[in-house]
PDB file of C-alpha atoms and ligand atoms in Angstrom:
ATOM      1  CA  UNK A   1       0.000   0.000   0.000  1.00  0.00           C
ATOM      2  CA  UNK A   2       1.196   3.506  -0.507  1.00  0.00           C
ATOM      3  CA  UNK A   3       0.389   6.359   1.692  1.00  0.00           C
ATOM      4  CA  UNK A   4      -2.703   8.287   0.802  1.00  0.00           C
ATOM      5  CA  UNK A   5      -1.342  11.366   0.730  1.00  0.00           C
ATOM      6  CA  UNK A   6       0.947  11.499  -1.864  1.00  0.00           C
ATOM      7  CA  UNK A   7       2.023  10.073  -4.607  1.00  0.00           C
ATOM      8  CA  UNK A   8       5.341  10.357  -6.985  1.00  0.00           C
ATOM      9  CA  UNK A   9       4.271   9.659 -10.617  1.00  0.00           C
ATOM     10  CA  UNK A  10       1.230   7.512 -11.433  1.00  0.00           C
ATOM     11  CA  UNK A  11      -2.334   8.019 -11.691  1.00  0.00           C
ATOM     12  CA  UNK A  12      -4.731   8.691  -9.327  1.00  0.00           C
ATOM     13  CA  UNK A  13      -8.328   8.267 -10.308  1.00  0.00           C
ATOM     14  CA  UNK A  14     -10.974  10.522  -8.612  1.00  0.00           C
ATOM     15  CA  UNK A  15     -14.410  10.449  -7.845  1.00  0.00           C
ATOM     16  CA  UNK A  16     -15.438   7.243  -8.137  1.00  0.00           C
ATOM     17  CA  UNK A  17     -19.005   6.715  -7.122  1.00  0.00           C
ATOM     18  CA  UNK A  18     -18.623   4.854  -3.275  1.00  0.00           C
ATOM     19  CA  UNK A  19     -19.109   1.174  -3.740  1.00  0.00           C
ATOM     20  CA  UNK A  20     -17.646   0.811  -7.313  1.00  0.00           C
ATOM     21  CA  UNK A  21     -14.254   1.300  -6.180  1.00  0.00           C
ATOM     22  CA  UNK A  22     -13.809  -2.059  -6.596  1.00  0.00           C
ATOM     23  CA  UNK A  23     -15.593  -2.780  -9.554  1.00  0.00           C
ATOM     24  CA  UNK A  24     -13.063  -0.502 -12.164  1.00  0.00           C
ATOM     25  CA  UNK A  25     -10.215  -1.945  -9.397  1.00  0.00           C
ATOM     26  CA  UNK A  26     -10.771  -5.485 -10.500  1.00  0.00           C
ATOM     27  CA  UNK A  27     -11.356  -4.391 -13.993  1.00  0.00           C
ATOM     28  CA  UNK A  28      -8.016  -2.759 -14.070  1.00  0.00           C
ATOM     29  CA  UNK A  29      -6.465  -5.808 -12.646  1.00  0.00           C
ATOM     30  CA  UNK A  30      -5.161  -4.273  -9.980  1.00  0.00           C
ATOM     31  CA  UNK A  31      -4.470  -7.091  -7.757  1.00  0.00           C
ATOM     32  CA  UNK A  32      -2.608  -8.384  -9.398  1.00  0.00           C
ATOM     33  CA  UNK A  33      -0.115  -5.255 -10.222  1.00  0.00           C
ATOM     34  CA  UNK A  34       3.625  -5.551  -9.456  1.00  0.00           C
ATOM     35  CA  UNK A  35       3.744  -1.726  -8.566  1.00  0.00           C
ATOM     36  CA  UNK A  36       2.165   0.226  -5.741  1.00  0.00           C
ATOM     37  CA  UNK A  37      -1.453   0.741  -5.793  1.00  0.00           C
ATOM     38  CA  UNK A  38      -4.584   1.736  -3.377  1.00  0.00           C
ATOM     39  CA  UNK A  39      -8.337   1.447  -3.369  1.00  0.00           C
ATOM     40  CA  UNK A  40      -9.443   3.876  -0.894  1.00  0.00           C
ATOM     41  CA  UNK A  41     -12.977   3.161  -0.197  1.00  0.00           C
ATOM     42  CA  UNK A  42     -16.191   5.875   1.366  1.00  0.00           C
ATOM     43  CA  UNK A  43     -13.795   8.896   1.860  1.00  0.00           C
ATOM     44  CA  UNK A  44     -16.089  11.914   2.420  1.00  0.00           C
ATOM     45  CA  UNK A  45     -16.219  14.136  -0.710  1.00  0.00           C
ATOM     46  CA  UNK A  46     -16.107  17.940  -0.657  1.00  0.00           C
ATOM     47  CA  UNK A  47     -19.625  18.261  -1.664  1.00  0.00           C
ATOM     48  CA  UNK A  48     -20.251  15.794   1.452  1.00  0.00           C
ATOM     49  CA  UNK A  49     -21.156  12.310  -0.202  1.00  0.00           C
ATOM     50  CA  UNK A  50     -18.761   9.574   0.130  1.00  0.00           C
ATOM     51  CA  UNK A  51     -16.412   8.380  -2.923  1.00  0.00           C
ATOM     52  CA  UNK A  52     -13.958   5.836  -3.702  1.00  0.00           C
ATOM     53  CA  UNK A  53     -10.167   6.571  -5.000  1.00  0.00           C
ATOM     54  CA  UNK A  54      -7.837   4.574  -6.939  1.00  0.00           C
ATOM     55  CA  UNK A  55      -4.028   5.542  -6.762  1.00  0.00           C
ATOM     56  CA  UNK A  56      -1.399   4.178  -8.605  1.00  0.00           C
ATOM     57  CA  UNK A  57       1.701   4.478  -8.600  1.00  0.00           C
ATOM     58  CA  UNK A  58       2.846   3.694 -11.716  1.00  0.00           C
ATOM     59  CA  UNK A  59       1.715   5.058 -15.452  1.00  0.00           C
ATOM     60  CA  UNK A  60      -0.128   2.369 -17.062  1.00  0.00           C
ATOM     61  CA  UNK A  61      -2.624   2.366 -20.024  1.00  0.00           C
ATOM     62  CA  UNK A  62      -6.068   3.566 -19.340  1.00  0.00           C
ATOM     63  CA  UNK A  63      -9.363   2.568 -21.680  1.00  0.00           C
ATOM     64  CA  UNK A  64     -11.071   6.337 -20.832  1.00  0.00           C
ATOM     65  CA  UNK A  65     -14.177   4.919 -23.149  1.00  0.00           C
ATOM     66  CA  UNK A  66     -14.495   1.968 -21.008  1.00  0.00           C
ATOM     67  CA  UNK A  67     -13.593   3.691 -17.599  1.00  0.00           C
ATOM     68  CA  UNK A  68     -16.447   6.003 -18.499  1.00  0.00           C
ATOM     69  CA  UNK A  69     -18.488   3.404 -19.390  1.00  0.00           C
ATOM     70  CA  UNK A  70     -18.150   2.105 -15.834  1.00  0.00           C
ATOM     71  CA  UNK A  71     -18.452   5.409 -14.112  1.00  0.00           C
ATOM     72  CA  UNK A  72     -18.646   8.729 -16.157  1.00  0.00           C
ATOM     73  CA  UNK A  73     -18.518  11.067 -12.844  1.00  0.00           C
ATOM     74  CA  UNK A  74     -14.942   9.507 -12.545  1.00  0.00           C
ATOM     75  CA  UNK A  75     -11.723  12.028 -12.934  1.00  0.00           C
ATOM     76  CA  UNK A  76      -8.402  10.735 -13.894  1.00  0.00           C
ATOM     77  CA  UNK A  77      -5.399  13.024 -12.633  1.00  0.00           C
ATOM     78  CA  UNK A  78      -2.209  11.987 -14.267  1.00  0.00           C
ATOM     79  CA  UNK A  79       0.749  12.514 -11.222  1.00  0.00           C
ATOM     80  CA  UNK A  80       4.095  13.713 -12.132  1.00  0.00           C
ATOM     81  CA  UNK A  81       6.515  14.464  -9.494  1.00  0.00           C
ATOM     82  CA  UNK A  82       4.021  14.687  -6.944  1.00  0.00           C
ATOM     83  CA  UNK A  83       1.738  17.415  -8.763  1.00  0.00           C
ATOM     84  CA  UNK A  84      -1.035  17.259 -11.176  1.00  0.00           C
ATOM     85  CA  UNK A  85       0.459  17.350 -14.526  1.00  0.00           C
ATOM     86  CA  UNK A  86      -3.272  16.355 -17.252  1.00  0.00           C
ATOM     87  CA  UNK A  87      -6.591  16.084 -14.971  1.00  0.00           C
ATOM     88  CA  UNK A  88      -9.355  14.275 -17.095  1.00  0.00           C
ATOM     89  CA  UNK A  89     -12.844  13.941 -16.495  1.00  0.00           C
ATOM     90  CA  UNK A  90     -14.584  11.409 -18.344  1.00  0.00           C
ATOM     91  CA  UNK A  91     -18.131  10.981 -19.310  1.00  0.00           C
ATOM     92  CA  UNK A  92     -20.024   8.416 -20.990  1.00  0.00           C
ATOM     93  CA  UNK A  93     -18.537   7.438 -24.820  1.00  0.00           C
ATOM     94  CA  UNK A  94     -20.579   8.577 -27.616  1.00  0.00           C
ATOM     95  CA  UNK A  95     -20.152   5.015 -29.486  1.00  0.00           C
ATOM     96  CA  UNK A  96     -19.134   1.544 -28.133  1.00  0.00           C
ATOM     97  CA  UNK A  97     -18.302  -1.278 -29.962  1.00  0.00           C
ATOM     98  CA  UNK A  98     -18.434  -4.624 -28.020  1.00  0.00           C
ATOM     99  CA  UNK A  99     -18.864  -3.737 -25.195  1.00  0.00           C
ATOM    100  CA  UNK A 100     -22.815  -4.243 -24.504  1.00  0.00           C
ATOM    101  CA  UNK A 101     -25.108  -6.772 -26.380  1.00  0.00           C
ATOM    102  CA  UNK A 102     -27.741  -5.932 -28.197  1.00  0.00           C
ATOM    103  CA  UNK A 103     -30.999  -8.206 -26.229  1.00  0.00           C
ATOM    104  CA  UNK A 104     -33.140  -8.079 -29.315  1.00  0.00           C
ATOM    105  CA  UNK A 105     -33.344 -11.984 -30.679  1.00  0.00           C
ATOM    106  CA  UNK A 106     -33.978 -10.571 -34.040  1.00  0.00           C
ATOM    107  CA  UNK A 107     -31.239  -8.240 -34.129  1.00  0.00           C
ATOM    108  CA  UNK A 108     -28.385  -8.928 -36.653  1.00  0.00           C
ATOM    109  CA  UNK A 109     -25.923  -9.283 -34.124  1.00  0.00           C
ATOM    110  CA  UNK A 110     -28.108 -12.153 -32.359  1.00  0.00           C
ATOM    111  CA  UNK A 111     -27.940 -13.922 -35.258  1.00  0.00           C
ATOM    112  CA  UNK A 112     -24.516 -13.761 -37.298  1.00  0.00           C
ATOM    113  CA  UNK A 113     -21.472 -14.154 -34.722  1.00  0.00           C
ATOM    114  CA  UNK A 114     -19.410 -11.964 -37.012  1.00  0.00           C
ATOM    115  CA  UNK A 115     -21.200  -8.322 -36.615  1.00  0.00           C
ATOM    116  CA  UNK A 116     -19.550  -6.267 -33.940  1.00  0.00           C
ATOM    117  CA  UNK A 117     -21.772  -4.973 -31.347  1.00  0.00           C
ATOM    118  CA  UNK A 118     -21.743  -1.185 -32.223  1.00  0.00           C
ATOM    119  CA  UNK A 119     -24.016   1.256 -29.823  1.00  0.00           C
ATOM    120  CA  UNK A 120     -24.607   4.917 -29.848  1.00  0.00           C
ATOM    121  CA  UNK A 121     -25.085   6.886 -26.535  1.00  0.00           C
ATOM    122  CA  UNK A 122     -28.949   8.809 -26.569  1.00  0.00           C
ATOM    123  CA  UNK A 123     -29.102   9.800 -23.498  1.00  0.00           C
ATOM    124  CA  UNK A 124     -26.490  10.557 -21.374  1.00  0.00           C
ATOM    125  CA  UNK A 125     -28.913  11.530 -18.287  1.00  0.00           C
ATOM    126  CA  UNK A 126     -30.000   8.031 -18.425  1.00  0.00           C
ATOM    127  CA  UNK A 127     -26.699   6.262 -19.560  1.00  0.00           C
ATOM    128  CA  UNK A 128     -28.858   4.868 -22.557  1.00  0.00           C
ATOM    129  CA  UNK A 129     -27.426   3.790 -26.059  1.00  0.00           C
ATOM    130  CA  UNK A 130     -28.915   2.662 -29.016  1.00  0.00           C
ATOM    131  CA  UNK A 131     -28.186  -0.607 -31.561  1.00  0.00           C
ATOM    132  CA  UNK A 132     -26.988   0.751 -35.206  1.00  0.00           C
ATOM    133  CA  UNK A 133     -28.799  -2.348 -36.667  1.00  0.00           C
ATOM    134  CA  UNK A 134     -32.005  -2.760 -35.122  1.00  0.00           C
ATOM    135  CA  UNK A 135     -32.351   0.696 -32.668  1.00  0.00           C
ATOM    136  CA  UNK A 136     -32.976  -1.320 -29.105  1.00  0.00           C
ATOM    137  CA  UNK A 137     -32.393   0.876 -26.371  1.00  0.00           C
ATOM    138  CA  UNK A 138     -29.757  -0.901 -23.691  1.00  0.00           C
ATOM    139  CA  UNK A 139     -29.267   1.243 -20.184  1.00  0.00           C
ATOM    140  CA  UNK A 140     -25.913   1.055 -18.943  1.00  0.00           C
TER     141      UNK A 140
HETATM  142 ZN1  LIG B   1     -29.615  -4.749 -32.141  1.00  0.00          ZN
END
Protein backbone atom coordinates (compact mmCIF):
# COMPACT_ATOMS: atom_id res chain seq x y z
CA UNK A 1 0.00 0.00 0.00
CA UNK A 2 1.20 3.51 -0.51
CA UNK A 3 0.39 6.36 1.69
CA UNK A 4 -2.70 8.29 0.80
CA UNK A 5 -1.34 11.37 0.73
CA UNK A 6 0.95 11.50 -1.86
CA UNK A 7 2.02 10.07 -4.61
CA UNK A 8 5.34 10.36 -6.98
CA UNK A 9 4.27 9.66 -10.62
CA UNK A 10 1.23 7.51 -11.43
CA UNK A 11 -2.33 8.02 -11.69
CA UNK A 12 -4.73 8.69 -9.33
CA UNK A 13 -8.33 8.27 -10.31
CA UNK A 14 -10.97 10.52 -8.61
CA UNK A 15 -14.41 10.45 -7.84
CA UNK A 16 -15.44 7.24 -8.14
CA UNK A 17 -19.01 6.72 -7.12
CA UNK A 18 -18.62 4.85 -3.28
CA UNK A 19 -19.11 1.17 -3.74
CA UNK A 20 -17.65 0.81 -7.31
CA UNK A 21 -14.25 1.30 -6.18
CA UNK A 22 -13.81 -2.06 -6.60
CA UNK A 23 -15.59 -2.78 -9.55
CA UNK A 24 -13.06 -0.50 -12.16
CA UNK A 25 -10.22 -1.95 -9.40
CA UNK A 26 -10.77 -5.48 -10.50
CA UNK A 27 -11.36 -4.39 -13.99
CA UNK A 28 -8.02 -2.76 -14.07
CA UNK A 29 -6.46 -5.81 -12.65
CA UNK A 30 -5.16 -4.27 -9.98
CA UNK A 31 -4.47 -7.09 -7.76
CA UNK A 32 -2.61 -8.38 -9.40
CA UNK A 33 -0.12 -5.25 -10.22
CA UNK A 34 3.63 -5.55 -9.46
CA UNK A 35 3.74 -1.73 -8.57
CA UNK A 36 2.17 0.23 -5.74
CA UNK A 37 -1.45 0.74 -5.79
CA UNK A 38 -4.58 1.74 -3.38
CA UNK A 39 -8.34 1.45 -3.37
CA UNK A 40 -9.44 3.88 -0.89
CA UNK A 41 -12.98 3.16 -0.20
CA UNK A 42 -16.19 5.88 1.37
CA UNK A 43 -13.79 8.90 1.86
CA UNK A 44 -16.09 11.91 2.42
CA UNK A 45 -16.22 14.14 -0.71
CA UNK A 46 -16.11 17.94 -0.66
CA UNK A 47 -19.63 18.26 -1.66
CA UNK A 48 -20.25 15.79 1.45
CA UNK A 49 -21.16 12.31 -0.20
CA UNK A 50 -18.76 9.57 0.13
CA UNK A 51 -16.41 8.38 -2.92
CA UNK A 52 -13.96 5.84 -3.70
CA UNK A 53 -10.17 6.57 -5.00
CA UNK A 54 -7.84 4.57 -6.94
CA UNK A 55 -4.03 5.54 -6.76
CA UNK A 56 -1.40 4.18 -8.61
CA UNK A 57 1.70 4.48 -8.60
CA UNK A 58 2.85 3.69 -11.72
CA UNK A 59 1.71 5.06 -15.45
CA UNK A 60 -0.13 2.37 -17.06
CA UNK A 61 -2.62 2.37 -20.02
CA UNK A 62 -6.07 3.57 -19.34
CA UNK A 63 -9.36 2.57 -21.68
CA UNK A 64 -11.07 6.34 -20.83
CA UNK A 65 -14.18 4.92 -23.15
CA UNK A 66 -14.49 1.97 -21.01
CA UNK A 67 -13.59 3.69 -17.60
CA UNK A 68 -16.45 6.00 -18.50
CA UNK A 69 -18.49 3.40 -19.39
CA UNK A 70 -18.15 2.11 -15.83
CA UNK A 71 -18.45 5.41 -14.11
CA UNK A 72 -18.65 8.73 -16.16
CA UNK A 73 -18.52 11.07 -12.84
CA UNK A 74 -14.94 9.51 -12.55
CA UNK A 75 -11.72 12.03 -12.93
CA UNK A 76 -8.40 10.74 -13.89
CA UNK A 77 -5.40 13.02 -12.63
CA UNK A 78 -2.21 11.99 -14.27
CA UNK A 79 0.75 12.51 -11.22
CA UNK A 80 4.10 13.71 -12.13
CA UNK A 81 6.51 14.46 -9.49
CA UNK A 82 4.02 14.69 -6.94
CA UNK A 83 1.74 17.42 -8.76
CA UNK A 84 -1.04 17.26 -11.18
CA UNK A 85 0.46 17.35 -14.53
CA UNK A 86 -3.27 16.36 -17.25
CA UNK A 87 -6.59 16.08 -14.97
CA UNK A 88 -9.35 14.27 -17.10
CA UNK A 89 -12.84 13.94 -16.50
CA UNK A 90 -14.58 11.41 -18.34
CA UNK A 91 -18.13 10.98 -19.31
CA UNK A 92 -20.02 8.42 -20.99
CA UNK A 93 -18.54 7.44 -24.82
CA UNK A 94 -20.58 8.58 -27.62
CA UNK A 95 -20.15 5.01 -29.49
CA UNK A 96 -19.13 1.54 -28.13
CA UNK A 97 -18.30 -1.28 -29.96
CA UNK A 98 -18.43 -4.62 -28.02
CA UNK A 99 -18.86 -3.74 -25.20
CA UNK A 100 -22.82 -4.24 -24.50
CA UNK A 101 -25.11 -6.77 -26.38
CA UNK A 102 -27.74 -5.93 -28.20
CA UNK A 103 -31.00 -8.21 -26.23
CA UNK A 104 -33.14 -8.08 -29.32
CA UNK A 105 -33.34 -11.98 -30.68
CA UNK A 106 -33.98 -10.57 -34.04
CA UNK A 107 -31.24 -8.24 -34.13
CA UNK A 108 -28.39 -8.93 -36.65
CA UNK A 109 -25.92 -9.28 -34.12
CA UNK A 110 -28.11 -12.15 -32.36
CA UNK A 111 -27.94 -13.92 -35.26
CA UNK A 112 -24.52 -13.76 -37.30
CA UNK A 113 -21.47 -14.15 -34.72
CA UNK A 114 -19.41 -11.96 -37.01
CA UNK A 115 -21.20 -8.32 -36.61
CA UNK A 116 -19.55 -6.27 -33.94
CA UNK A 117 -21.77 -4.97 -31.35
CA UNK A 118 -21.74 -1.19 -32.22
CA UNK A 119 -24.02 1.26 -29.82
CA UNK A 120 -24.61 4.92 -29.85
CA UNK A 121 -25.09 6.89 -26.53
CA UNK A 122 -28.95 8.81 -26.57
CA UNK A 123 -29.10 9.80 -23.50
CA UNK A 124 -26.49 10.56 -21.37
CA UNK A 125 -28.91 11.53 -18.29
CA UNK A 126 -30.00 8.03 -18.42
CA UNK A 127 -26.70 6.26 -19.56
CA UNK A 128 -28.86 4.87 -22.56
CA UNK A 129 -27.43 3.79 -26.06
CA UNK A 130 -28.91 2.66 -29.02
CA UNK A 131 -28.19 -0.61 -31.56
CA UNK A 132 -26.99 0.75 -35.21
CA UNK A 133 -28.80 -2.35 -36.67
CA UNK A 134 -32.00 -2.76 -35.12
CA UNK A 135 -32.35 0.70 -32.67
CA UNK A 136 -32.98 -1.32 -29.10
CA UNK A 137 -32.39 0.88 -26.37
CA UNK A 138 -29.76 -0.90 -23.69
CA UNK A 139 -29.27 1.24 -20.18
CA UNK A 140 -25.91 1.06 -18.94
ZN1 LIG B 1 -29.62 -4.75 -32.14
Amino acid sequence: MITINSIKSGIVIDHIKAGHGIKIYNYLNLQDADFPTALIMNVTSTKNDKKDIIKIENVIDLDFKMLGLLDPNITVNIIENESIKEKKKLSLPERVENVIKCKNPRCITSIEKYVPHIFHLVDKEKGEYRCEYCDEIVTV
